[in-house]
PDB file of C-alpha atoms in Angstrom:
ATOM      1  CA  MET Z   3     -95.600-116.009  87.564  1.00 33.00           C
ATOM      2  CA  GLY Z   4     -92.520-115.752  85.364  1.00 37.00           C
ATOM      3  CA  LEU Z   5     -90.732-118.749  86.862  1.00 37.00           C
ATOM      4  CA  GLY Z   6     -88.073-120.765  85.114  1.00 38.00           C
ATOM      5  CA  THR Z   7     -88.050-124.522  84.732  1.00 36.00           C
ATOM      6  CA  LEU Z   8     -88.521-126.485  87.959  1.00 37.00           C
ATOM      7  CA  ASP Z   9     -85.756-128.881  88.965  1.00 47.00           C
ATOM      8  CA  LYS Z  10     -86.158-132.275  90.583  1.00 45.00           C
ATOM      9  CA  ALA Z  11     -86.424-130.737  94.045  1.00 43.00           C
ATOM     10  CA  GLY Z  12     -89.373-128.663  92.889  1.00 43.00           C
ATOM     11  CA  VAL Z  13     -87.451-125.416  92.899  1.00 47.00           C
ATOM     12  CA  SER Z  14     -86.609-122.985  90.139  1.00 43.00           C
ATOM     13  CA  PRO Z  15     -83.332-121.270  91.075  1.00 47.00           C
ATOM     14  CA  VAL Z  16     -83.435-119.036  88.005  1.00 50.00           C
ATOM     15  CA  PRO Z  17     -86.758-117.152  87.837  1.00 53.00           C
ATOM     16  CA  THR Z  18     -87.347-115.034  84.763  1.00 53.00           C
ATOM     17  CA  GLY Z  19     -89.322-111.863  84.202  1.00 63.00           C
ATOM     18  CA  ALA Z  20     -88.997-108.180  83.381  1.00 63.00           C
ATOM     19  CA  LEU Z  21     -87.498-107.306  86.776  1.00 67.00           C
ATOM     20  CA  PHE Z  22     -84.584-109.688  86.264  1.00 65.00           C
ATOM     21  CA  ARG Z  23     -83.685-108.220  82.888  1.00 70.00           C
ATOM     22  CA  ILE Z  24     -82.276-105.249  84.788  1.00 77.00           C
ATOM     23  CA  SER Z  25     -78.577-105.413  85.648  1.00 92.00           C
ATOM     24  CA  PRO Z  26     -78.222-107.583  88.782  1.00 95.00           C
ATOM     25  CA  LEU Z  27     -75.658-105.162  90.201  1.00 96.00           C
ATOM     26  CA  LEU Z  28     -78.048-102.245  89.774  1.00 96.00           C
ATOM     27  CA  LEU Z  29     -80.852-104.254  91.367  1.00 96.00           C
ATOM     28  CA  ALA Z  30     -78.572-105.203  94.251  1.00 97.00           C
ATOM     29  CA  ALA Z  31     -77.519-101.587  94.815  1.00 97.00           C
ATOM     30  CA  LEU Z  32     -81.106-100.325  94.770  1.00 97.00           C
ATOM     31  CA  ALA Z  33     -82.206-103.125  97.088  1.00 98.00           C
ATOM     32  CA  GLY Z  34     -79.426-102.267  99.519  1.00 98.00           C
ATOM     33  CA  MET Z  35     -80.398 -98.608  99.542  1.00 98.00           C
ATOM     34  CA  ALA Z  36     -84.083 -99.442 100.009  1.00 98.00           C
ATOM     35  CA  THR Z  37     -83.265-101.707 102.958  1.00 98.00           C
ATOM     36  CA  VAL Z  38     -82.413 -98.650 105.046  1.00 97.00           C
ATOM     37  CA  LEU Z  39     -86.065 -97.578 104.916  1.00 97.00           C
ATOM     38  CA  GLY Z  40     -86.835-100.494 107.217  1.00 97.00           C
ATOM     39  CA  PHE Z  41     -85.058 -98.746 110.086  1.00 97.00           C
ATOM     40  CA  ALA Z  42     -86.184 -95.805 112.213  1.00 93.00           C
ATOM     41  CA  PRO Z  43     -87.587 -93.281 111.570  1.00 93.00           C
ATOM     42  CA  PHE Z  44     -89.279 -94.922 108.552  1.00 95.00           C
ATOM     43  CA  ASN Z  45     -89.942 -98.333 110.158  1.00 95.00           C
ATOM     44  CA  LEU Z  46     -91.037-100.021 106.915  1.00 97.00           C
ATOM     45  CA  PHE Z  47     -90.160-103.357 108.498  1.00 97.00           C
ATOM     46  CA  LEU Z  48     -91.443-105.512 105.626  1.00 98.00           C
ATOM     47  CA  LEU Z  49     -89.144-103.806 103.142  1.00 98.00           C
ATOM     48  CA  PRO Z  50     -85.901-105.470 104.347  1.00 98.00           C
ATOM     49  CA  VAL Z  51     -87.630-108.846 104.062  1.00 98.00           C
ATOM     50  CA  ALA Z  52     -88.470-108.046 100.438  1.00 98.00           C
ATOM     51  CA  THR Z  53     -85.026-106.678  99.578  1.00 98.00           C
ATOM     52  CA  VAL Z  54     -83.235-109.661 101.113  1.00 98.00           C
ATOM     53  CA  ALA Z  55     -85.580-111.993  99.212  1.00 98.00           C
ATOM     54  CA  LEU Z  56     -84.599-110.206  96.001  1.00 97.00           C
ATOM     55  CA  LEU Z  57     -80.935-110.500  96.963  1.00 98.00           C
ATOM     56  CA  ILE Z  58     -81.286-114.263  97.484  1.00 98.00           C
ATOM     57  CA  VAL Z  59     -82.773-114.620  94.003  1.00 96.00           C
ATOM     58  CA  LEU Z  60     -79.931-112.546  92.542  1.00 97.00           C
ATOM     59  CA  TRP Z  61     -77.442-114.828  94.275  1.00 97.00           C
ATOM     60  CA  GLN Z  62     -79.191-117.848  92.789  1.00 96.00           C
ATOM     61  CA  ARG Z  63     -78.829-116.327  89.334  1.00 95.00           C
ATOM     62  CA  ALA Z  64     -75.225-115.226  89.815  1.00 95.00           C
ATOM     63  CA  GLY Z  65     -73.513-117.961  87.807  1.00 91.00           C
ATOM     64  CA  SER Z  66     -70.303-118.021  89.851  1.00 96.00           C
ATOM     65  CA  VAL Z  67     -68.998-117.560  93.378  1.00 97.00           C
ATOM     66  CA  ARG Z  68     -67.216-114.383  92.319  1.00 97.00           C
ATOM     67  CA  LYS Z  69     -70.361-112.858  90.824  1.00 97.00           C
ATOM     68  CA  ALA Z  70     -72.416-113.810  93.889  1.00 97.00           C
ATOM     69  CA  ALA Z  71     -69.846-112.156  96.148  1.00 98.00           C
ATOM     70  CA  LEU Z  72     -69.875-109.043  93.956  1.00 98.00           C
ATOM     71  CA  ILE Z  73     -73.675-108.855  94.114  1.00 98.00           C
ATOM     72  CA  GLY Z  74     -73.529-109.114  97.902  1.00 98.00           C
ATOM     73  CA  PHE Z  75     -70.834-106.443  98.013  1.00 98.00           C
ATOM     74  CA  VAL Z  76     -72.865-104.001  95.909  1.00 98.00           C
ATOM     75  CA  PHE Z  77     -75.957-104.662  98.037  1.00 98.00           C
ATOM     76  CA  GLY Z  78     -73.945-103.948 101.179  1.00 98.00           C
ATOM     77  CA  LEU Z  79     -72.337-100.856  99.683  1.00 98.00           C
ATOM     78  CA  GLY Z  80     -75.736 -99.421  98.769  1.00 97.00           C
ATOM     79  CA  CYS Z  81     -77.060-100.192 102.229  1.00 98.00           C
ATOM     80  CA  PHE Z  82     -74.151 -98.821 104.220  1.00 97.00           C
ATOM     81  CA  LEU Z  83     -73.484 -95.734 102.086  1.00 96.00           C
ATOM     82  CA  THR Z  84     -77.126 -94.820 102.635  1.00 96.00           C
ATOM     83  CA  GLY Z  85     -77.344 -95.926 106.257  1.00 95.00           C
ATOM     84  CA  VAL Z  86     -74.078 -94.620 107.696  1.00 92.00           C
ATOM     85  CA  SER Z  87     -73.665 -91.408 105.739  1.00 89.00           C
ATOM     86  CA  TRP Z  88     -73.454 -89.664 109.109  1.00 91.00           C
ATOM     87  CA  VAL Z  89     -69.847 -90.905 109.318  1.00 93.00           C
ATOM     88  CA  TYR Z  90     -68.948 -88.333 106.665  1.00 92.00           C
ATOM     89  CA  VAL Z  91     -70.746 -85.628 108.655  1.00 93.00           C
ATOM     90  CA  SER Z  92     -68.839 -86.615 111.790  1.00 92.00           C
ATOM     91  CA  LEU Z  93     -65.492 -86.510 110.013  1.00 94.00           C
ATOM     92  CA  HIS Z  94     -66.051 -83.380 107.944  1.00 90.00           C
ATOM     93  CA  ASP Z  95     -68.538 -81.165 109.776  1.00 90.00           C
ATOM     94  CA  PHE Z  96     -67.502 -81.941 113.343  1.00 90.00           C
ATOM     95  CA  GLY Z  97     -63.977 -83.271 112.853  1.00 90.00           C
ATOM     96  CA  ALA Z  98     -62.908 -80.549 110.398  1.00 87.00           C
ATOM     97  CA  MET Z  99     -61.477 -83.155 108.027  1.00 90.00           C
ATOM     98  CA  PRO Z 100     -61.152 -82.046 104.376  1.00 93.00           C
ATOM     99  CA  ALA Z 101     -64.225 -83.064 102.365  1.00 93.00           C
ATOM    100  CA  VAL Z 102     -62.338 -85.244  99.885  1.00 95.00           C
ATOM    101  CA  LEU Z 103     -60.520 -87.136 102.622  1.00 96.00           C
ATOM    102  CA  ALA Z 104     -63.699 -87.542 104.682  1.00 95.00           C
ATOM    103  CA  ALA Z 105     -65.591 -88.856 101.653  1.00 95.00           C
ATOM    104  CA  GLY Z 106     -62.784 -91.257 100.793  1.00 96.00           C
ATOM    105  CA  LEU Z 107     -62.560 -92.647 104.310  1.00 96.00           C
ATOM    106  CA  THR Z 108     -66.342 -93.014 104.515  1.00 96.00           C
ATOM    107  CA  LEU Z 109     -66.343 -94.928 101.226  1.00 96.00           C
ATOM    108  CA  LEU Z 110     -63.501 -97.151 102.421  1.00 97.00           C
ATOM    109  CA  PHE Z 111     -65.314 -97.833 105.691  1.00 96.00           C
ATOM    110  CA  CYS Z 112     -68.505 -98.787 103.827  1.00 97.00           C
ATOM    111  CA  CYS Z 113     -66.513-101.064 101.505  1.00 97.00           C
ATOM    112  CA  ILE Z 114     -65.183-102.902 104.554  1.00 96.00           C
ATOM    113  CA  LEU Z 115     -68.706-103.303 105.929  1.00 97.00           C
ATOM    114  CA  ALA Z 116     -69.945-104.472 102.512  1.00 98.00           C
ATOM    115  CA  ALA Z 117     -67.483-107.353 102.685  1.00 97.00           C
ATOM    116  CA  TYR Z 118     -69.879-109.125 105.058  1.00 98.00           C
ATOM    117  CA  PRO Z 119     -72.801-109.571 102.611  1.00 98.00           C
ATOM    118  CA  ALA Z 120     -70.197-110.297  99.929  1.00 98.00           C
ATOM    119  CA  ALA Z 121     -68.921-113.208 102.011  1.00 98.00           C
ATOM    120  CA  ILE Z 122     -72.469-114.468 102.577  1.00 98.00           C
ATOM    121  CA  GLY Z 123     -73.190-114.427  98.851  1.00 98.00           C
ATOM    122  CA  GLY Z 124     -69.978-116.202  97.932  1.00 97.00           C
ATOM    123  CA  ALA Z 125     -70.483-118.867 100.588  1.00 97.00           C
ATOM    124  CA  TYR Z 126     -74.131-119.392  99.606  1.00 98.00           C
ATOM    125  CA  PHE Z 127     -73.277-119.948  95.955  1.00 97.00           C
ATOM    126  CA  ALA Z 128     -70.359-122.217  96.834  1.00 96.00           C
ATOM    127  CA  LEU Z 129     -72.573-124.379  99.058  1.00 96.00           C
ATOM    128  CA  GLY Z 130     -75.207-124.728  96.354  1.00 94.00           C
ATOM    129  CA  THR Z 131     -78.079-122.359  95.640  1.00 91.00           C
ATOM    130  CA  ARG Z 132     -80.227-125.168  94.222  1.00 87.00           C
ATOM    131  CA  SER Z 133     -80.546-126.694  97.680  1.00 90.00           C
ATOM    132  CA  VAL Z 134     -83.701-125.604  99.492  1.00 92.00           C
ATOM    133  CA  TRP Z 135     -82.106-126.315 102.845  1.00 91.00           C
ATOM    134  CA  THR Z 136     -79.072-124.195 102.020  1.00 95.00           C
ATOM    135  CA  THR Z 137     -81.455-121.332 101.313  1.00 96.00           C
ATOM    136  CA  VAL Z 138     -83.667-121.658 104.393  1.00 96.00           C
ATOM    137  CA  ALA Z 139     -81.076-122.897 106.898  1.00 96.00           C
ATOM    138  CA  VAL Z 140     -77.606-121.718 105.898  1.00 97.00           C
ATOM    139  CA  VAL Z 141     -78.265-118.215 104.543  1.00 98.00           C
ATOM    140  CA  PRO Z 142     -80.111-116.969 107.692  1.00 98.00           C
ATOM    141  CA  ALA Z 143     -77.399-118.472 109.900  1.00 98.00           C
ATOM    142  CA  LEU Z 144     -74.613-116.867 107.865  1.00 98.00           C
ATOM    143  CA  TRP Z 145     -76.299-113.466 107.988  1.00 98.00           C
ATOM    144  CA  MET Z 146     -76.824-113.709 111.737  1.00 98.00           C
ATOM    145  CA  LEU Z 147     -73.158-114.677 112.161  1.00 98.00           C
ATOM    146  CA  ALA Z 148     -72.064-111.767 109.968  1.00 98.00           C
ATOM    147  CA  ASP Z 149     -74.105-109.207 111.927  1.00 97.00           C
ATOM    148  CA  TRP Z 150     -72.861-110.643 115.218  1.00 97.00           C
ATOM    149  CA  THR Z 151     -69.237-110.569 114.048  1.00 97.00           C
ATOM    150  CA  ARG Z 152     -69.598-107.009 112.797  1.00 96.00           C
ATOM    151  CA  GLY Z 153     -70.929-106.077 116.230  1.00 95.00           C
ATOM    152  CA  TRP Z 154     -67.678-106.883 118.058  1.00 95.00           C
ATOM    153  CA  LEU Z 155     -64.786-107.257 115.587  1.00 93.00           C
ATOM    154  CA  PHE Z 156     -62.333-104.328 115.728  1.00 87.00           C
ATOM    155  CA  THR Z 157     -64.345-102.893 118.674  1.00 89.00           C
ATOM    156  CA  GLY Z 158     -67.579-103.472 116.731  1.00 92.00           C
ATOM    157  CA  PHE Z 159     -69.960-101.532 114.530  1.00 95.00           C
ATOM    158  CA  PRO Z 160     -73.479-103.007 114.940  1.00 94.00           C
ATOM    159  CA  TRP Z 161     -75.155-100.027 113.221  1.00 93.00           C
ATOM    160  CA  ILE Z 162     -78.136-101.097 111.051  1.00 94.00           C
ATOM    161  CA  ALA Z 163     -77.809-104.762 111.907  1.00 97.00           C
ATOM    162  CA  LEU Z 164     -80.763-106.234 110.044  1.00 97.00           C
ATOM    163  CA  GLY Z 165     -82.664-107.253 113.166  1.00 97.00           C
ATOM    164  CA  TYR Z 166     -83.013-103.630 114.267  1.00 97.00           C
ATOM    165  CA  ALA Z 167     -85.324-102.978 111.303  1.00 97.00           C
ATOM    166  CA  GLN Z 168     -87.987-105.114 113.018  1.00 97.00           C
ATOM    167  CA  VAL Z 169     -87.953-103.140 116.268  1.00 95.00           C
ATOM    168  CA  PRO Z 170     -90.336-102.037 117.683  1.00 93.00           C
ATOM    169  CA  VAL Z 171     -93.363-102.414 115.391  1.00 93.00           C
ATOM    170  CA  SER Z 172     -92.840-105.744 113.589  1.00 97.00           C
ATOM    171  CA  PRO Z 173     -94.196-109.007 115.032  1.00 97.00           C
ATOM    172  CA  LEU Z 174     -90.645-110.346 114.768  1.00 98.00           C
ATOM    173  CA  ALA Z 175     -89.647-107.844 117.485  1.00 97.00           C
ATOM    174  CA  GLY Z 176     -91.316-110.225 119.915  1.00 97.00           C
ATOM    175  CA  TYR Z 177     -88.273-112.473 119.673  1.00 98.00           C
ATOM    176  CA  VAL Z 178     -85.880-109.816 121.011  1.00 97.00           C
ATOM    177  CA  PRO Z 179     -86.294-110.715 124.735  1.00 96.00           C
ATOM    178  CA  VAL Z 180     -85.683-114.380 123.885  1.00 96.00           C
ATOM    179  CA  VAL Z 181     -82.929-114.426 121.241  1.00 97.00           C
ATOM    180  CA  GLY Z 182     -81.718-110.828 121.053  1.00 97.00           C
ATOM    181  CA  VAL Z 183     -81.409-108.605 118.018  1.00 97.00           C
ATOM    182  CA  TYR Z 184     -79.164-111.051 116.163  1.00 98.00           C
ATOM    183  CA  GLY Z 185     -81.797-113.715 116.572  1.00 98.00           C
ATOM    184  CA  VAL Z 186     -84.232-111.290 114.954  1.00 98.00           C
ATOM    185  CA  THR Z 187     -81.740-110.862 112.121  1.00 98.00           C
ATOM    186  CA  TRP Z 188     -81.956-114.632 111.644  1.00 98.00           C
ATOM    187  CA  ALA Z 189     -85.773-114.511 111.672  1.00 98.00           C
ATOM    188  CA  THR Z 190     -85.801-111.666 109.136  1.00 98.00           C
ATOM    189  CA  VAL Z 191     -83.541-113.466 106.668  1.00 98.00           C
ATOM    190  CA  LEU Z 192     -85.378-116.747 107.265  1.00 98.00           C
ATOM    191  CA  SER Z 193     -88.624-114.973 106.333  1.00 98.00           C
ATOM    192  CA  ALA Z 194     -87.061-113.777 103.093  1.00 98.00           C
ATOM    193  CA  ALA Z 195     -85.682-117.253 102.348  1.00 97.00           C
ATOM    194  CA  LEU Z 196     -89.077-118.855 102.990  1.00 96.00           C
ATOM    195  CA  ILE Z 197     -90.780-116.375 100.670  1.00 96.00           C
ATOM    196  CA  VAL Z 198     -88.301-117.158  97.889  1.00 95.00           C
ATOM    197  CA  THR Z 199     -88.715-120.895  98.465  1.00 94.00           C
ATOM    198  CA  LEU Z 200     -92.497-120.613  98.565  1.00 93.00           C
ATOM    199  CA  TRP Z 201     -92.446-118.662  95.315  1.00 90.00           C
ATOM    200  CA  GLN Z 202     -90.300-121.276  93.616  1.00 87.00           C
ATOM    201  CA  ALA Z 203     -91.742-124.458  95.127  1.00 80.00           C
ATOM    202  CA  ARG Z 204     -94.220-126.881  93.582  1.00 67.00           C
ATOM    203  CA  LYS Z 205     -97.794-126.534  94.804  1.00 67.00           C
ATOM    204  CA  ARG Z 206     -97.579-129.780  96.744  1.00 64.00           C
ATOM    205  CA  ARG Z 207     -94.840-128.311  98.949  1.00 80.00           C
ATOM    206  CA  ALA Z 208     -96.234-124.821  99.301  1.00 86.00           C
ATOM    207  CA  TRP Z 209     -98.117-125.715 102.488  1.00 88.00           C
ATOM    208  CA  LEU Z 210     -94.863-126.506 104.297  1.00 90.00           C
ATOM    209  CA  TRP Z 211     -93.129-123.207 103.574  1.00 92.00           C
ATOM    210  CA  SER Z 212     -96.354-121.280 104.163  1.00 93.00           C
ATOM    211  CA  ALA Z 213     -96.826-122.976 107.533  1.00 95.00           C
ATOM    212  CA  LEU Z 214     -93.249-122.217 108.598  1.00 96.00           C
ATOM    213  CA  LEU Z 215     -93.576-118.573 107.568  1.00 97.00           C
ATOM    214  CA  VAL Z 216     -96.882-118.112 109.370  1.00 97.00           C
ATOM    215  CA  ALA Z 217     -95.580-119.894 112.478  1.00 98.00           C
ATOM    216  CA  LEU Z 218     -92.478-117.693 112.542  1.00 98.00           C
ATOM    217  CA  TRP Z 219     -94.452-114.447 112.484  1.00 98.00           C
ATOM    218  CA  ALA Z 220     -97.277-115.705 114.684  1.00 98.00           C
ATOM    219  CA  GLY Z 221     -94.727-116.839 117.257  1.00 97.00           C
ATOM    220  CA  GLY Z 222     -93.172-113.368 117.332  1.00 97.00           C
ATOM    221  CA  TYR Z 223     -96.587-111.767 117.704  1.00 97.00           C
ATOM    222  CA  GLY Z 224     -97.423-114.106 120.569  1.00 97.00           C
ATOM    223  CA  LEU Z 225     -94.198-113.245 122.375  1.00 97.00           C
ATOM    224  CA  GLN Z 226     -95.031-109.548 122.015  1.00 95.00           C
ATOM    225  CA  GLN Z 227     -98.063-110.099 124.234  1.00 94.00           C
ATOM    226  CA  ILE Z 228     -95.853-111.067 127.195  1.00 94.00           C
ATOM    227  CA  ALA Z 229     -94.864-108.330 129.649  1.00 92.00           C
ATOM    228  CA  TRP Z 230     -91.163-109.190 129.982  1.00 91.00           C
ATOM    229  CA  THR Z 231     -90.351-106.226 132.212  1.00 87.00           C
ATOM    230  CA  THR Z 232     -92.222-103.903 134.573  1.00 86.00           C
ATOM    231  CA  PRO Z 233     -91.477-100.175 135.101  1.00 83.00           C
TER     232      PRO Z 233
END
């Protein structure tokens, strides 16, 4: 499996393997770019779960708060440069702004948006990546809070909030009528955190994380069967 040494809590926060010999910043950037494929029109809804799981592992391996924040920033920059490239088109093609200026402003805008995953990474490392409960409870909550804040601060920019990647085809979309899209963001990141924890946990604890993961997705599927509205 390529895991590192298990700690007393039954978790290995520093997995090893060929994948993790690649530069963590490069991995983070590629993961951020790949995350966009989870949204329409591609709708590869499982991909953001996988990329966020990879990001969590990279945060665990960061070594410092500053490095964790930088990894989160690069992930966000890859995601937003790929996902909101239309901003450049709006400024240059339709707004007649010079190409260099439009590109610079688009990059600056994406850097501001990337500050949100940077803050999540820094806070996660500061709170303690070796804690299972920090991983499965705090990280999803922080990401949900970041997406919600981004949706209203400075008039708001909720574009490619993570929960939207699960709509409409994912079982997690069933939670939208109950907890809204930001609640689905929480469920998406929780899924990634549970996968990481399940991967790193001792066999005697695997049943718990497996049960939580199955219950989370089964619950969403069950809610999808309810007709919440009528034409």
